[in-house]
C-alpha positions as a Markdown table, in Angstrom:
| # | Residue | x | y | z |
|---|---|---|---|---|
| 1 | Unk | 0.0 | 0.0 | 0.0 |
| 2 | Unk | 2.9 | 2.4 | 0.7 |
| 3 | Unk | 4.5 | 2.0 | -2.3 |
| 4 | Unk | 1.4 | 2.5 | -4.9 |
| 5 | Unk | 0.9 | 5.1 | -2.3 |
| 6 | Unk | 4.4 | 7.1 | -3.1 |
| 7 | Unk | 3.9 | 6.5 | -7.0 |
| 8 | Unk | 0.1 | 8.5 | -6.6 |
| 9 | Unk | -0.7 | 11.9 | -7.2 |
| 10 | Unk | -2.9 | 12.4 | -3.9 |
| 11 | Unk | -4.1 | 9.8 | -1.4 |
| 12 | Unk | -7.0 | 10.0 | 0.3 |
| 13 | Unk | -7.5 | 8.8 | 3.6 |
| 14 | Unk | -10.7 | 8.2 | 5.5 |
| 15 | Unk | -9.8 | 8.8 | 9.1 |
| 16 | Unk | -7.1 | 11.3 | 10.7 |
| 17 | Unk | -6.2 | 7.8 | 12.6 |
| 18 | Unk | -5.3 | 5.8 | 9.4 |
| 19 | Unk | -3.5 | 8.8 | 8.4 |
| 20 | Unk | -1.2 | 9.1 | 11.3 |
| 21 | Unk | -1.1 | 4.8 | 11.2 |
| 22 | Unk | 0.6 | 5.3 | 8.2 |
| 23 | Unk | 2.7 | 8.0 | 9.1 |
| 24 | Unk | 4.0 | 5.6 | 12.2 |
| 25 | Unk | 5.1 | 3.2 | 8.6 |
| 26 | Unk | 7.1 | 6.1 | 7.3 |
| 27 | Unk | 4.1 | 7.3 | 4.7 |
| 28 | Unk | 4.4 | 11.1 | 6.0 |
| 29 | Unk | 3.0 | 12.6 | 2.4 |
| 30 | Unk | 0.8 | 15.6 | 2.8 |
| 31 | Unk | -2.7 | 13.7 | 2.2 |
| 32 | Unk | -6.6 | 15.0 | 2.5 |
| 33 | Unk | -9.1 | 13.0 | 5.0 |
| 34 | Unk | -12.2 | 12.4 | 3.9 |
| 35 | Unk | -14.3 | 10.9 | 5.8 |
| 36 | Unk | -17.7 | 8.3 | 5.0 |
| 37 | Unk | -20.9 | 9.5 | 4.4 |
| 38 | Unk | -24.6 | 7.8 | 3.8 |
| 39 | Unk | -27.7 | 8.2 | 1.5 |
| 40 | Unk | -29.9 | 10.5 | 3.9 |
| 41 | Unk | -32.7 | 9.1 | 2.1 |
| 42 | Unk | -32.5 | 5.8 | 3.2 |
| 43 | Unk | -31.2 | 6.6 | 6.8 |
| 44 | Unk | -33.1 | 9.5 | 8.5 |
| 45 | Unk | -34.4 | 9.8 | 12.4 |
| 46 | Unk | -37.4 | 8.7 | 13.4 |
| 47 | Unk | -40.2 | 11.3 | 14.7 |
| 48 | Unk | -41.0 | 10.2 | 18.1 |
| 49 | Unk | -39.1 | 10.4 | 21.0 |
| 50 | Unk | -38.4 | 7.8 | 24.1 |
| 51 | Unk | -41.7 | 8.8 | 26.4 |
| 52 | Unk | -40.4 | 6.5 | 28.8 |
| 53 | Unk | -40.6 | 3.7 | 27.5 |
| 54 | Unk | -38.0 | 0.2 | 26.6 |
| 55 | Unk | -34.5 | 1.8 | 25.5 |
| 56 | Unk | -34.0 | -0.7 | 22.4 |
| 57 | Unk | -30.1 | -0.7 | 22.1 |
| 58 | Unk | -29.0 | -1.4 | 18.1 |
| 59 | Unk | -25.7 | -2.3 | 16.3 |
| 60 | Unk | -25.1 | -3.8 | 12.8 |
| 61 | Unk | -22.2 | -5.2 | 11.1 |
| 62 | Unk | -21.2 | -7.2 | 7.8 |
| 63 | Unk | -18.7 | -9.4 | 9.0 |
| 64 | Unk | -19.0 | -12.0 | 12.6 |
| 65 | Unk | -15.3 | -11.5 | 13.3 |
| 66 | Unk | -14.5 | -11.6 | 16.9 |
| 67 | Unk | -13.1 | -8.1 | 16.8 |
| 68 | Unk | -16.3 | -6.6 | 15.4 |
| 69 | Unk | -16.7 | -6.5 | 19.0 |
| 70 | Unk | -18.6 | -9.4 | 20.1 |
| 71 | Unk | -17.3 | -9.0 | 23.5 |
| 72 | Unk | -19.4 | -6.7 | 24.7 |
| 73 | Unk | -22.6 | -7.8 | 22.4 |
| 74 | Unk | -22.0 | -11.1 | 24.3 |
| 75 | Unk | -21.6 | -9.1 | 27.8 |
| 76 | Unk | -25.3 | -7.9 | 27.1 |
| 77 | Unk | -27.0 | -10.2 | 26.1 |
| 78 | Unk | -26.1 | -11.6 | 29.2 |
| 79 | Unk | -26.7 | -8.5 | 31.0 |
| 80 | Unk | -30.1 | -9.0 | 29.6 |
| 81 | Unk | -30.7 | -12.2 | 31.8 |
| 82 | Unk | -31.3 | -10.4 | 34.7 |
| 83 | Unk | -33.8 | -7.2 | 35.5 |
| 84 | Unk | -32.1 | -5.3 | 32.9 |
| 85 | Unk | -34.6 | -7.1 | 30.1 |
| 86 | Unk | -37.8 | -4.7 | 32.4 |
| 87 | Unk | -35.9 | -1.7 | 30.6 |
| 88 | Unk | -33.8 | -2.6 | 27.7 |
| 89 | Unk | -33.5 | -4.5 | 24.7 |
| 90 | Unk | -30.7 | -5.0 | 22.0 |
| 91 | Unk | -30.9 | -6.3 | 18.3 |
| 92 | Unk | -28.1 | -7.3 | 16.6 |
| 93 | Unk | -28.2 | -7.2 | 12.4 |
| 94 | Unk | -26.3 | -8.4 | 10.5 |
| 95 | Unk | -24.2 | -12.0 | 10.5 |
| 96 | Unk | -23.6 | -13.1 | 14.1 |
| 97 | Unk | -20.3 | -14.4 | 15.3 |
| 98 | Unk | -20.1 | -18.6 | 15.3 |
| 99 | Unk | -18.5 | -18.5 | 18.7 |
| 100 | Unk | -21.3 | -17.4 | 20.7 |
| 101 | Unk | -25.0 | -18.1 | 20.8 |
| 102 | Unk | -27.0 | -15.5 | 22.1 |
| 103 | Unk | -30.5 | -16.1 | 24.3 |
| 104 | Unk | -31.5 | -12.7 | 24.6 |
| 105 | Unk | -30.6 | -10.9 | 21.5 |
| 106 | Unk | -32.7 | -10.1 | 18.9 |
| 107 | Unk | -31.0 | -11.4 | 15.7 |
| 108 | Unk | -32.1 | -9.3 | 12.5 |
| 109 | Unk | -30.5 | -10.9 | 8.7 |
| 110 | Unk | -28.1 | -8.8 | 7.1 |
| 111 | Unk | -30.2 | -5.9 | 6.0 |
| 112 | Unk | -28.7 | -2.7 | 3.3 |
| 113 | Unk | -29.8 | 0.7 | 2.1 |
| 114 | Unk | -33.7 | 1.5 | 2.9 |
| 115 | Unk | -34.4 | -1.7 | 4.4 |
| 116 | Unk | -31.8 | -1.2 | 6.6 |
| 117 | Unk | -32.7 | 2.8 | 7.6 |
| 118 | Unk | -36.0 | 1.7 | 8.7 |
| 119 | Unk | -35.1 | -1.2 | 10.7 |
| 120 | Unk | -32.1 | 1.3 | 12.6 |
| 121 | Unk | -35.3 | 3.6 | 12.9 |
| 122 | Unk | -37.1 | 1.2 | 15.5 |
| 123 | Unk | -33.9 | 1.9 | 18.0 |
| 124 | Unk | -33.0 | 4.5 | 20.4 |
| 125 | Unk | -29.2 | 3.8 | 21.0 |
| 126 | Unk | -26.5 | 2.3 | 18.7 |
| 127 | Unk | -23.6 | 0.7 | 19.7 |
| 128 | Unk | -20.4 | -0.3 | 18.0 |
| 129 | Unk | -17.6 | -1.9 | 19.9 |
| 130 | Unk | -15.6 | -2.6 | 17.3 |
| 131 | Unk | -11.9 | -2.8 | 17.7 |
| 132 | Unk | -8.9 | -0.4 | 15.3 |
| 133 | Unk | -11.5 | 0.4 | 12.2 |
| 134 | Unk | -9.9 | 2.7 | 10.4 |
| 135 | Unk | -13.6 | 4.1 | 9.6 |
| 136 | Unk | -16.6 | 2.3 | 9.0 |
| 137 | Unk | -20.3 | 3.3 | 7.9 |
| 138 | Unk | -22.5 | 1.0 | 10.9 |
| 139 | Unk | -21.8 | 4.1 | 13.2 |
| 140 | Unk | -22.4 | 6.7 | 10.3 |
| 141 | Unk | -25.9 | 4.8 | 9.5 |
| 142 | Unk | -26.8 | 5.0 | 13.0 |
| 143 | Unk | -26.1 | 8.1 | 13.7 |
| 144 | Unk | -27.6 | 9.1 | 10.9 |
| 145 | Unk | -30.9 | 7.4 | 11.8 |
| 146 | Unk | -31.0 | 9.3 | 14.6 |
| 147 | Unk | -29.3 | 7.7 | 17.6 |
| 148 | Unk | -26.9 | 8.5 | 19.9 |
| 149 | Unk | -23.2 | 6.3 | 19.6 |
| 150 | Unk | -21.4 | 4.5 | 22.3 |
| 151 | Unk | -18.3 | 3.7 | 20.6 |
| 152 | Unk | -15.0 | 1.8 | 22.1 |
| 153 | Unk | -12.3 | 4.1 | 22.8 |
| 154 | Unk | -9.8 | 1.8 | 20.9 |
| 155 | Unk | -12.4 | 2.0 | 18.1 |
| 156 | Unk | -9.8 | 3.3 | 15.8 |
| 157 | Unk | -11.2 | 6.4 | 12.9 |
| 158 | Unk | -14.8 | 5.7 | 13.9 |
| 159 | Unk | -14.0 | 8.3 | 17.0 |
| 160 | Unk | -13.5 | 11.0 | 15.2 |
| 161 | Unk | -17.2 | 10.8 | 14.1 |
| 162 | Unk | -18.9 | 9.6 | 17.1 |
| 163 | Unk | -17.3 | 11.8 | 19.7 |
| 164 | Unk | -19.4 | 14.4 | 18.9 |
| 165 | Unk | -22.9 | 12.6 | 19.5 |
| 166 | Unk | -22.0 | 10.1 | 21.7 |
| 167 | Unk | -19.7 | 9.0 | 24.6 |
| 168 | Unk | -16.4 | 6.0 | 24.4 |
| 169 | Unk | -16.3 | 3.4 | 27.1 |
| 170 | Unk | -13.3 | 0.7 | 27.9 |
| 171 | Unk | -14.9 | -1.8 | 30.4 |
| 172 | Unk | -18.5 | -3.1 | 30.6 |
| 173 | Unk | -19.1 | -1.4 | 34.1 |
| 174 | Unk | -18.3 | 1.8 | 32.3 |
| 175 | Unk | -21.1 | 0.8 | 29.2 |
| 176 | Unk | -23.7 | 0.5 | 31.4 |
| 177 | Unk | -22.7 | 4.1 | 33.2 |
| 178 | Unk | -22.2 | 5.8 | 29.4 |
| 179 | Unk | -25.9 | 3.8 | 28.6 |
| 180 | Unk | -27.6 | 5.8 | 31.8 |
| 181 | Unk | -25.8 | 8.9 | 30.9 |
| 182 | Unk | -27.2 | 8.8 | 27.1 |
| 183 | Unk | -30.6 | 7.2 | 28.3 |
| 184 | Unk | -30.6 | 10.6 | 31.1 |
| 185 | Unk | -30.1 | 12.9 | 28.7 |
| 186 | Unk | -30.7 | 11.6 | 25.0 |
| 187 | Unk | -32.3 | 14.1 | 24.0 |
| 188 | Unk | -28.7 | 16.3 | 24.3 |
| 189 | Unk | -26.6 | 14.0 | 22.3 |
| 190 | Unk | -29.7 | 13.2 | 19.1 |
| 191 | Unk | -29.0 | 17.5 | 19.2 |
| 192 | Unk | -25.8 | 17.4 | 18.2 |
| 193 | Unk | -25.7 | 14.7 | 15.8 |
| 194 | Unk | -24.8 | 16.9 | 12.7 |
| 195 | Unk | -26.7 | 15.0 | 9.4 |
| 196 | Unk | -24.9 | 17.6 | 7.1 |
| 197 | Unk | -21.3 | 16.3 | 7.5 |
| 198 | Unk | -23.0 | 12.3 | 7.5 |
| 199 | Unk | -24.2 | 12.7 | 4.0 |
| 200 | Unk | -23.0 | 10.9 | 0.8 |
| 201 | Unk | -23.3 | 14.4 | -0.9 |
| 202 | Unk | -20.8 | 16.0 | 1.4 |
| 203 | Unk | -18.5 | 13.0 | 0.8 |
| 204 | Unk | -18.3 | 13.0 | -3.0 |
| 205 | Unk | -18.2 | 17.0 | -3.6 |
| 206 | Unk | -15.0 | 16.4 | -1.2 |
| 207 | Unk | -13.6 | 13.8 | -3.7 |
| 208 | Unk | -14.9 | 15.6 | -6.6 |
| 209 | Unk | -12.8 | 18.7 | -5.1 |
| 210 | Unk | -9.5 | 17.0 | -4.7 |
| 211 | Unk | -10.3 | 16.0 | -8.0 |
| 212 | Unk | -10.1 | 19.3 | -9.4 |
| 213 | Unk | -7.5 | 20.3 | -7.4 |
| 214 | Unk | -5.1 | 18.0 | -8.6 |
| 215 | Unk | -5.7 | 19.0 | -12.4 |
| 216 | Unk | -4.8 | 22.7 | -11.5 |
């Protein structure tokens, strides 16, 4: 990668974290970030708000590796065995890791575009606890959808777009403190999330800009 990397005319990297991982490998050229974005038409926030009622806890990934964070998604759906279940919930789409079999987990199939907003729609919390992404989309798509983001702090590039709207945790003890925090006050974070800078559109006119700038 470093060496098609020296022979381009711009790189483009989609996380300051990947950036300054490949500055640590001796790549130290002078290269834009650009971050994800995702079709606002397909994810969008729902209307209503919590009223009290079951906090349903959300993540969604592509791939059941381990490190997609199946720690914690196994730590509650444990959680869930006790009286936690009275007040949460927490659905899991996409393919499940082979190592564990959860019992109180709501298992969605691998869902994409529109199908996929309105399922994140039904949710009031995503989660991602994935380890060293260098940047996703999950936590763009449920942001997006309207939900606040608690996000590992060893979560690599997805951080730098979750930091914002949502809060980082290390150990389990200190989810379920960041999950009171955002149930207390959820209202505060959905505020901030800024749908702007999530969209495709603000994505591409960056690419289409480096574009341009490079044939100057």
């Amino acid at each position: 990668l470093i060496s098609s990397a020296e022979r381009s005319d711009s790189v483009v990297f989609i996380s300051e974290w990947l950036k300054q991982h490949f500055k640590s490998k001796g790549f130290d050229k002078n290269c834009p970030v650009i971050y994800n974005g995702c079709k606002l038409d397909h994810f969008f926030p729902k209307k209503e708000n919590l009223n009290n009622k079951k906090i349903k806890i959300v993540t969604h990934h592509w791939s059941d590796n381990w490190m997609k964070g199946f720690d914690l998604y196994k730590s509650i759906d444990l959680w869930l065995d006790g009286d936690a279940k009275e007040e949460y919930e927490f659905t899991y789409v996409g393919r499940y890791c082979k190592e564990y079999e959860p019992n109180n987990t709501i298992l969605v199939s691998p869902l994409h575009g529109a199908d996929l907003g309105k399922e994140l729609r039904k949710h009031d919390v995503y989660v991602t606890a994935s380890r060293f992404e260098p940047c996703g989309m999950h936590h763009i798509e449920g942001a997006a959808s309207g939900m606040p983001v608690i996000y590992h702090k060893d979560t690599g590039g997805i951080v730098e777009l979750c930091k914002n709207h949502g809060e980082d945790y290390e150990s389990f003890p200190e989810f379920l403190n960041k999950l009171k925090l955002i149930k207390e006050n959820i209202n505060d974070y959905k505020e901030k999330i800024k749908y702007d800078f999530l969209d495709i559109n603000r994505c591409c006119k960056s690419f289409y800009d480096e574009i341009l700038r490079l044939q100057k």
